[in-house]
mmCIF file of C-alpha atoms and ligand atoms in Angstrom:
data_model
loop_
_atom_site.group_PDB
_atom_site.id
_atom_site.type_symbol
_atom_site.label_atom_id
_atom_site.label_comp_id
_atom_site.label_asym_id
_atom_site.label_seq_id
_atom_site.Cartn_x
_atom_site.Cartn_y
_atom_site.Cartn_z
ATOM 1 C CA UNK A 1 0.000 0.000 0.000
ATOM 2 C CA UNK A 2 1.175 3.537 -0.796
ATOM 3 C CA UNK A 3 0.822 6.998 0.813
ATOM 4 C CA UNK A 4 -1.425 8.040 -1.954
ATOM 5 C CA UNK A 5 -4.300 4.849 -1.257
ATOM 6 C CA UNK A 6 -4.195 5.926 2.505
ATOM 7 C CA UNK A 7 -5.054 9.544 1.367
ATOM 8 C CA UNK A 8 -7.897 8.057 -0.942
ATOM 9 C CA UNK A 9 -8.810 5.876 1.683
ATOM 10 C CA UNK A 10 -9.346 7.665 4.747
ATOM 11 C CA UNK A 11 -9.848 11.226 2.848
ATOM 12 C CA UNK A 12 -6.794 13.350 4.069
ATOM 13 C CA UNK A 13 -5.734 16.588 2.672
ATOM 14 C CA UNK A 14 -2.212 16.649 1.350
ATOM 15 C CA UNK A 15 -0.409 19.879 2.896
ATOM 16 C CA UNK A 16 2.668 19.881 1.363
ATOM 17 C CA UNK A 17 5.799 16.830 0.520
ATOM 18 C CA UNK A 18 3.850 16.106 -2.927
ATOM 19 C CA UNK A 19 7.395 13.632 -3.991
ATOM 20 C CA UNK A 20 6.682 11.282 -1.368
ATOM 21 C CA UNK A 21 3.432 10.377 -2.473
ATOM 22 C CA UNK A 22 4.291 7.111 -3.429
ATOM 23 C CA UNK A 23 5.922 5.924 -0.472
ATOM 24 C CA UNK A 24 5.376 2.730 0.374
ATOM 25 C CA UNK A 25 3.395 1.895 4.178
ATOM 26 C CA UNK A 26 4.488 -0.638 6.374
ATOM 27 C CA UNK A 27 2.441 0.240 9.374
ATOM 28 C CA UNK A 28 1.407 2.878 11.892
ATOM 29 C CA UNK A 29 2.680 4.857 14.888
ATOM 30 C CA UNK A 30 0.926 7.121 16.829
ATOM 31 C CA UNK A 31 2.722 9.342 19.600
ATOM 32 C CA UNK A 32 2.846 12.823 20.796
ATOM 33 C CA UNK A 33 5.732 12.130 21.903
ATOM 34 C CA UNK A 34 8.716 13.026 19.916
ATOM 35 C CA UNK A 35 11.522 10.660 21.820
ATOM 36 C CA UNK A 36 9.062 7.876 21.886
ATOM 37 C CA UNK A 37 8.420 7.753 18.079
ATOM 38 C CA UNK A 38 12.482 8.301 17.531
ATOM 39 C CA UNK A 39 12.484 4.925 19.847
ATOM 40 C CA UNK A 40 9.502 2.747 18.950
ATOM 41 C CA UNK A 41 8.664 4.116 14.846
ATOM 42 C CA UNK A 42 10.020 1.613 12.228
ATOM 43 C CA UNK A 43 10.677 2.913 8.458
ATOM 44 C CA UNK A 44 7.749 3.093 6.599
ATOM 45 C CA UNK A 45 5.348 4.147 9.037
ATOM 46 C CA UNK A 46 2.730 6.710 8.869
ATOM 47 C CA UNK A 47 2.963 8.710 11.852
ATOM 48 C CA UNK A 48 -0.443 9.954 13.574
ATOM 49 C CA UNK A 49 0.031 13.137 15.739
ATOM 50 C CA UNK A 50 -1.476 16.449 17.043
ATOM 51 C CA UNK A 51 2.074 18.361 17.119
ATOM 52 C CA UNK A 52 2.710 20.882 14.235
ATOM 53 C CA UNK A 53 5.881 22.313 14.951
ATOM 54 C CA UNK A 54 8.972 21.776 12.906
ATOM 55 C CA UNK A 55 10.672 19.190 14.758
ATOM 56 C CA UNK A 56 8.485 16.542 13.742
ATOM 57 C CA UNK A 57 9.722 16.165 10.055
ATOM 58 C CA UNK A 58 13.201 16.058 11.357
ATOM 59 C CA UNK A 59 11.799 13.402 13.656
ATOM 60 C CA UNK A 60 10.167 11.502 10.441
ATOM 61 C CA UNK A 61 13.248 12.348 8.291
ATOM 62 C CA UNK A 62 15.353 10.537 10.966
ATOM 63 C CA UNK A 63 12.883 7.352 10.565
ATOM 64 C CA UNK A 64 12.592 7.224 7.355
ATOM 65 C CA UNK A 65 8.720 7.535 8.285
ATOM 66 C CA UNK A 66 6.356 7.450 5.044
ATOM 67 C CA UNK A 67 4.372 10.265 6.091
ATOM 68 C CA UNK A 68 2.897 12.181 8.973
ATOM 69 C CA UNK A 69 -1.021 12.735 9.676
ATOM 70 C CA UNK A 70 -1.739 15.731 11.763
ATOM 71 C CA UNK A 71 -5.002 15.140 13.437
ATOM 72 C CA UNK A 72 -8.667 17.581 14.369
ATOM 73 C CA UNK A 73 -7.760 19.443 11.501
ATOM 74 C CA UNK A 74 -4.664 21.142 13.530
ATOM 75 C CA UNK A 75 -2.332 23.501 10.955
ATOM 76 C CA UNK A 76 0.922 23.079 10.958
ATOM 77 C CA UNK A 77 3.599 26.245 11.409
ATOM 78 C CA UNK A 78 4.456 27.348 8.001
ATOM 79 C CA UNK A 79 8.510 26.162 8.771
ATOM 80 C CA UNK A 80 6.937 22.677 9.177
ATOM 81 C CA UNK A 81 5.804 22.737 5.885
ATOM 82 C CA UNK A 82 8.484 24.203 4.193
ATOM 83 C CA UNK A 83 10.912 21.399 5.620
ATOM 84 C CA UNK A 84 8.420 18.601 4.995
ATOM 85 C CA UNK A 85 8.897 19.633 1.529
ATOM 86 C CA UNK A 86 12.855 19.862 1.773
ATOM 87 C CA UNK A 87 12.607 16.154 3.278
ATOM 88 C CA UNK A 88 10.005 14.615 1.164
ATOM 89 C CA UNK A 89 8.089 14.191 3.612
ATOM 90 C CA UNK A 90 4.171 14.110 3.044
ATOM 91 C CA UNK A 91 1.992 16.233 5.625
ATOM 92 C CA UNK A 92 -1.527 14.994 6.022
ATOM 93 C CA UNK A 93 -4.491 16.523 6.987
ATOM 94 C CA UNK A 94 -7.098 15.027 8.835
ATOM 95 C CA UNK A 95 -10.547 16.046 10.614
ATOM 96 C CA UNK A 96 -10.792 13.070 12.637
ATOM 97 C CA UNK A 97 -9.569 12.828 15.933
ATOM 98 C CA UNK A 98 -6.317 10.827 16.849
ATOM 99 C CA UNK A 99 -8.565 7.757 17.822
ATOM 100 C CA UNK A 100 -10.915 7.769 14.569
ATOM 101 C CA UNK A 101 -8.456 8.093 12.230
ATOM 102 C CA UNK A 102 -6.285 5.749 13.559
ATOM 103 C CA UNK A 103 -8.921 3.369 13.949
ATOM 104 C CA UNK A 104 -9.540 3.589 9.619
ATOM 105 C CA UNK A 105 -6.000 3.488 9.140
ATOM 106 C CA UNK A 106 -5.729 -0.221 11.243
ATOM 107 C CA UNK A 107 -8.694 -1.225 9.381
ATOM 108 C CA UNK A 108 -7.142 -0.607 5.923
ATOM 109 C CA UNK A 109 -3.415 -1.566 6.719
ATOM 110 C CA UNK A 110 -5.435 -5.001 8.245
ATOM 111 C CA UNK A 111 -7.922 -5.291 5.020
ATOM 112 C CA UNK A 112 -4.872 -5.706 2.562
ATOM 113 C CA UNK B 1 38.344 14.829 9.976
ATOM 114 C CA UNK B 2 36.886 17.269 12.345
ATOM 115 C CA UNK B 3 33.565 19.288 12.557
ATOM 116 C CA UNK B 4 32.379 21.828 14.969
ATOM 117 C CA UNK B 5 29.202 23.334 15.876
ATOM 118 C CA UNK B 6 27.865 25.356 18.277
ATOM 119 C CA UNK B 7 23.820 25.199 20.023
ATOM 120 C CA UNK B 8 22.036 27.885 21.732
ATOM 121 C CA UNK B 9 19.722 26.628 24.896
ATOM 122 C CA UNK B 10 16.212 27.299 23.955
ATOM 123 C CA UNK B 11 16.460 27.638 20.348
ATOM 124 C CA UNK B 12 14.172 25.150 19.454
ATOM 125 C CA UNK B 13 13.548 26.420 15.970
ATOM 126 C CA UNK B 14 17.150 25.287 14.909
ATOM 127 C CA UNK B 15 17.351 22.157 16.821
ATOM 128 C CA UNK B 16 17.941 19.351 14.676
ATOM 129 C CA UNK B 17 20.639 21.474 12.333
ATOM 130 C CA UNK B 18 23.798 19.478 13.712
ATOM 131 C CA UNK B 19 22.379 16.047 13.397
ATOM 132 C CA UNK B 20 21.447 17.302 9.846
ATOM 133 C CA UNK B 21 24.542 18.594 8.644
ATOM 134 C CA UNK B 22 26.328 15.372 10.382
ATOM 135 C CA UNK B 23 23.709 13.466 7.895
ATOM 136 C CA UNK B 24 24.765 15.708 4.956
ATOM 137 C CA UNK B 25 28.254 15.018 5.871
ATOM 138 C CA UNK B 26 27.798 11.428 6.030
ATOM 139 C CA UNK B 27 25.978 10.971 2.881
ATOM 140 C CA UNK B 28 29.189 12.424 0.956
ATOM 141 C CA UNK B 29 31.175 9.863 2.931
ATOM 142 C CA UNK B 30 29.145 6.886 1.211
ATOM 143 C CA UNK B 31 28.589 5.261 5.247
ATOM 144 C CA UNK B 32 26.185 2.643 5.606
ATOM 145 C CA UNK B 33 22.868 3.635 5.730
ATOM 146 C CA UNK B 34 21.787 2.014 8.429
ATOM 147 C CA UNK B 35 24.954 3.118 10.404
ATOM 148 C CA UNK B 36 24.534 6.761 9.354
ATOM 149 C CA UNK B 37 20.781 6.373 10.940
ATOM 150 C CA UNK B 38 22.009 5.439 14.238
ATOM 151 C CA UNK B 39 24.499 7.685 14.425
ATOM 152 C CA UNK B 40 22.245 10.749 13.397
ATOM 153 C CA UNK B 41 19.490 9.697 15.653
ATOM 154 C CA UNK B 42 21.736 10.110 18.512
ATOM 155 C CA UNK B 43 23.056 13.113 17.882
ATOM 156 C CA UNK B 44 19.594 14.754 17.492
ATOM 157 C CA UNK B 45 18.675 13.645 20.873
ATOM 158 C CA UNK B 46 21.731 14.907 22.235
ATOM 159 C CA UNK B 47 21.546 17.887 20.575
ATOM 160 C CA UNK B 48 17.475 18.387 21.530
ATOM 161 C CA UNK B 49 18.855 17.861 25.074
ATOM 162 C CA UNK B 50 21.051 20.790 25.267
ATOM 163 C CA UNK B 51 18.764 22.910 23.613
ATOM 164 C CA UNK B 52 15.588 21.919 26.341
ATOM 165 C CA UNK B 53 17.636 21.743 29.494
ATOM 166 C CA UNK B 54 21.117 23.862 29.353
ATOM 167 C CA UNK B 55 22.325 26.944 27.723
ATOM 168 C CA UNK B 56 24.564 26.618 25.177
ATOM 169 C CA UNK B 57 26.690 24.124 23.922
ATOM 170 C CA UNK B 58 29.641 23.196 21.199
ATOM 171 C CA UNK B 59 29.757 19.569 19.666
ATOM 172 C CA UNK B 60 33.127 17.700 18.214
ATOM 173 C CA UNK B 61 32.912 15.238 15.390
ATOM 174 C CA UNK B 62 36.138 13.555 14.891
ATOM 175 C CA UNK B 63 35.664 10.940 12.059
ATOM 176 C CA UNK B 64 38.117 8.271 10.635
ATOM 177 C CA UNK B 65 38.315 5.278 8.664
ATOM 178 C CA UNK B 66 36.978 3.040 11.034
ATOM 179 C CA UNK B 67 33.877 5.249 13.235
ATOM 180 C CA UNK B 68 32.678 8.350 14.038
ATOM 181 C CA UNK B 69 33.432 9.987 17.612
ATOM 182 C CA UNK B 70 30.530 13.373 18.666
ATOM 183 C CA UNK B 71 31.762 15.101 22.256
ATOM 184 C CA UNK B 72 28.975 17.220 22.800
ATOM 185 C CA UNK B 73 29.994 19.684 26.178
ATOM 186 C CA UNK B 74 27.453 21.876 27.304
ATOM 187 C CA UNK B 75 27.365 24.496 30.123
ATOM 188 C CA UNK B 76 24.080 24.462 32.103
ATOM 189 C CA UNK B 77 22.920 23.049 35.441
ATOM 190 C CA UNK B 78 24.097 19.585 34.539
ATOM 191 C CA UNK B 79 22.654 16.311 35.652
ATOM 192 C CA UNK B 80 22.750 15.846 39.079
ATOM 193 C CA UNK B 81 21.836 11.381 39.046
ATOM 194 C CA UNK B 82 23.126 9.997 36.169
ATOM 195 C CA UNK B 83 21.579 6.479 36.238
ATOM 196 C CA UNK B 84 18.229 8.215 37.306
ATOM 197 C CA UNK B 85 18.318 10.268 34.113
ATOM 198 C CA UNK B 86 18.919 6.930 32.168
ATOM 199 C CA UNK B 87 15.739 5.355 33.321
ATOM 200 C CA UNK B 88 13.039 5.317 30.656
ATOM 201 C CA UNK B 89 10.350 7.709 31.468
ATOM 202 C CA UNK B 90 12.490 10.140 33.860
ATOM 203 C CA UNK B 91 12.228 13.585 32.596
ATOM 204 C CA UNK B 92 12.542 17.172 33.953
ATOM 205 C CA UNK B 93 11.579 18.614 30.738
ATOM 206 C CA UNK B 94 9.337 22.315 31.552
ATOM 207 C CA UNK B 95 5.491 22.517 30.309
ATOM 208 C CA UNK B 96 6.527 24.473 27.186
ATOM 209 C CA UNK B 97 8.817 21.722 26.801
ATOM 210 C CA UNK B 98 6.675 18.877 26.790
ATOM 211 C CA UNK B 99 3.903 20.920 24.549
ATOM 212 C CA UNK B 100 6.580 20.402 21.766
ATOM 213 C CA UNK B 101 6.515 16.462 21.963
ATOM 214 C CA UNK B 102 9.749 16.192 23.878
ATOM 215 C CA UNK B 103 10.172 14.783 27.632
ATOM 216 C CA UNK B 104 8.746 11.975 26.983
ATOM 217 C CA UNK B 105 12.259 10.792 29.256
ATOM 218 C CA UNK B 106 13.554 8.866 26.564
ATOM 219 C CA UNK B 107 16.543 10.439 24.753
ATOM 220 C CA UNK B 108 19.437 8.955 26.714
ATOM 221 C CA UNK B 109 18.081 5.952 26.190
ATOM 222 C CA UNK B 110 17.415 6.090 22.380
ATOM 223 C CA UNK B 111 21.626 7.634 22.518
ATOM 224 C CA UNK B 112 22.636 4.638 24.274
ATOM 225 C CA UNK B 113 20.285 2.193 21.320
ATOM 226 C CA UNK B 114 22.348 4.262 18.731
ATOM 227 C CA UNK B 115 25.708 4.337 19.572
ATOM 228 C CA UNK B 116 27.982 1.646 20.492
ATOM 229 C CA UNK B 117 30.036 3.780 23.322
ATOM 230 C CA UNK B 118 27.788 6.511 25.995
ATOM 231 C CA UNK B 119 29.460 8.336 28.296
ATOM 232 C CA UNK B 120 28.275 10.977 30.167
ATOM 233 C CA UNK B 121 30.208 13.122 32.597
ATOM 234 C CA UNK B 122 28.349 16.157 34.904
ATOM 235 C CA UNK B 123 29.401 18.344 37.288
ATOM 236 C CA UNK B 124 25.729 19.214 38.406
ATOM 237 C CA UNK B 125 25.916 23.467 38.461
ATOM 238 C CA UNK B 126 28.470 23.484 35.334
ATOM 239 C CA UNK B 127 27.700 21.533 32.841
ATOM 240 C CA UNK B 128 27.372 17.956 30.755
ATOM 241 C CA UNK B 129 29.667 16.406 28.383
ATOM 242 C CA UNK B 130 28.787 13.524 26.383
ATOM 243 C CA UNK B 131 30.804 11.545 24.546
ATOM 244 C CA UNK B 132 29.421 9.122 21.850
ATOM 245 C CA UNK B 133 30.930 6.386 19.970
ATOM 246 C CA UNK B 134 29.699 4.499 16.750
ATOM 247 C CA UNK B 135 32.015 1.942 14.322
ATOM 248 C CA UNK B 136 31.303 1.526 11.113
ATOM 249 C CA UNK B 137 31.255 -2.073 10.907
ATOM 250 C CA UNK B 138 29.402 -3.593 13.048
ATOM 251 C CA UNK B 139 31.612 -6.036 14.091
ATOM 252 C CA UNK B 140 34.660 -3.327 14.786
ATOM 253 C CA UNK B 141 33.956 -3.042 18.104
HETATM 254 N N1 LIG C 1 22.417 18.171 28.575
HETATM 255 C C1 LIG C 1 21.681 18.072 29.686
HETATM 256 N N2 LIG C 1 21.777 19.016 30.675
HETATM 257 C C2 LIG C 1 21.047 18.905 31.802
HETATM 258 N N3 LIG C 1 20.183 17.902 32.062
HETATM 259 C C3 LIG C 1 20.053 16.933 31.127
HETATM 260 C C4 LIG C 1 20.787 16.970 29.904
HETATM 261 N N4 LIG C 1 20.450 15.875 29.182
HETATM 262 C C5 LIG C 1 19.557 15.204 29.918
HETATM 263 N N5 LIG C 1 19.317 15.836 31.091
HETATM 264 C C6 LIG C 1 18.438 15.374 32.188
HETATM 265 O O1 LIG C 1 18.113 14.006 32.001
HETATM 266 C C7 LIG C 1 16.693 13.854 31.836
HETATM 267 C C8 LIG C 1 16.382 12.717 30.883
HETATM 268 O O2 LIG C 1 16.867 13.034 29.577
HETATM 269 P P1 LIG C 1 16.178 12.366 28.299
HETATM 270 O O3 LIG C 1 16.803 12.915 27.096
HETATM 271 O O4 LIG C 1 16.192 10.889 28.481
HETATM 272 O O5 LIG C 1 14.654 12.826 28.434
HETATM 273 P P2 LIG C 1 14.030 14.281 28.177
HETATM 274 O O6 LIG C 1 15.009 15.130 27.452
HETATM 275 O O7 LIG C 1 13.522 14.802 29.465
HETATM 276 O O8 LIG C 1 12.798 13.914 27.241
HETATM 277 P P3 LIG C 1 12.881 13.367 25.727
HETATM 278 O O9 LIG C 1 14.322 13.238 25.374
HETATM 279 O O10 LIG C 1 12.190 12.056 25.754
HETATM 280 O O11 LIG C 1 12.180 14.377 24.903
HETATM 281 C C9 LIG C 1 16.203 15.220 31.409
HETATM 282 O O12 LIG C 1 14.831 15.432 31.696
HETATM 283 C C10 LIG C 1 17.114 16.131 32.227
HETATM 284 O O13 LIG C 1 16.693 16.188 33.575
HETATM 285 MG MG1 LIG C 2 15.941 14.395 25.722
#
């Protein structure tokens, strides 16, 4: 599964980090906690979180995450997109609450 | 070869810029990918910690054929129980801190996942020096 049938899927919004659209998912995280994603996120995973400051693309870019969802429709700080875009990083948009959304992305990653 | 950088305490809109240019750095130098990861990952938390708990601090990166040494000194109030601030979980972090993500209490522990030497020296009042040490081969321990 790729970044870009999650998007169709669960019906994100794609803020910015259009080139890694096609990056391939191997799971989930979700974590407001920076430290604990740097510990327990593997490569490939699409981080769920409510932070939208900066530091969480470097924290994706140090993964090798696939992409980040940013939850109840929270905006990012404009320096979070402009880095997402220097790392390739997507940023997702969601309504949904950390709990709803995560609960369509288990069902999908679990359907395939 | 020998890098040095400097981080201001508090800035947490440039933290992250060492381990980044130390990724840069090791891209040109063709190391392991997987290697490079660790040794990045490390150095961010180390970095993040100076910026949320002291005041300033200067970082070493001596590299050679065979690993990659960061000494990362920093003056601030320093860490008064080592071992305590090892433990998974233990965190001082501030409120505006933790609003950011971080003190979650586990960046000394991801450092010591990352690297295959940690030490960390404190004279609690002055300062923290940590000293990290990652082969490039695995096995050239
Ligand atoms: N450079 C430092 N100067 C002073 N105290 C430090 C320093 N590094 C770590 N500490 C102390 O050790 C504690 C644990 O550090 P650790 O990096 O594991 O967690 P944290 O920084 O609090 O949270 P996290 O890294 O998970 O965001 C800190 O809360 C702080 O009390
Ligand atoms: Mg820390």
């Amino acid at each position: 599964m790729k970044i870009t049938d999650v998007i169709r899927e669960l019906g994100l919004k794609v803020l910015s980090g259009h080139e890694g659209l096609e990056n391939e998912v191997t799971g989930a995280y979700v974590s407001d906690l920076l430290s604990d994603v740097i510990g327990n996120g593997r490569e490939g995973n699409v981080w769920i979180t409510l932070q939208g400051h900066h530091n969480i693309v470097a924290v994706a870019s140090l993964k090798d995450l696939a992409a980040i969802i940013i939850v109840k429709g929270i905006q990012p700080d404009e320096e979070t997109i402009r880095k997402s875009k220097q790392e390739n990083i997507p940023l997702l948009s969601t309504e949904d609450d950390t709990f709803t959304v995560a609960g369509k992305l288990y069902n999908l990653i679990l359907k395939q | 070869m020998q890098y040095r950088f400097k981080i201001a305490g508090g800035d947490f809109s440039n933290a992250g810029t060492v381990a980044s240019s130390v990724k840069k750095i090791l891209r040109q130098l063709n190391i392991n990918h997987t290697v490079s990861k660790r040794i990045v990952i490390a150095l961010y938390e180390a970095e993040v910690n100076v910026v949320a708990h002291a005041y300033s601090g200067l970082v070493e990166i001596d590299i050679d054929s065979e690993k990659l040494r960061a000494y990362i000194a920093d003056k601030g109030p320093g860490i008064p129980d080592i071992p305590k601030a090892m433990e998974e979980g233990f965190s001082t972090a501030s409120p505006q801190v933790r609003e950011m993500g971080f003190g979650a209490g586990m960046g000394l522990s991801n450092m010591k996942r990352n690297c295959d030497i940690l030490n960390i020296t404190s004279e609690p009042g002055t300062g923290t020096n940590v000293e990290m040490i990652t082969y490039f081969k695995p096995d050239a321990r």
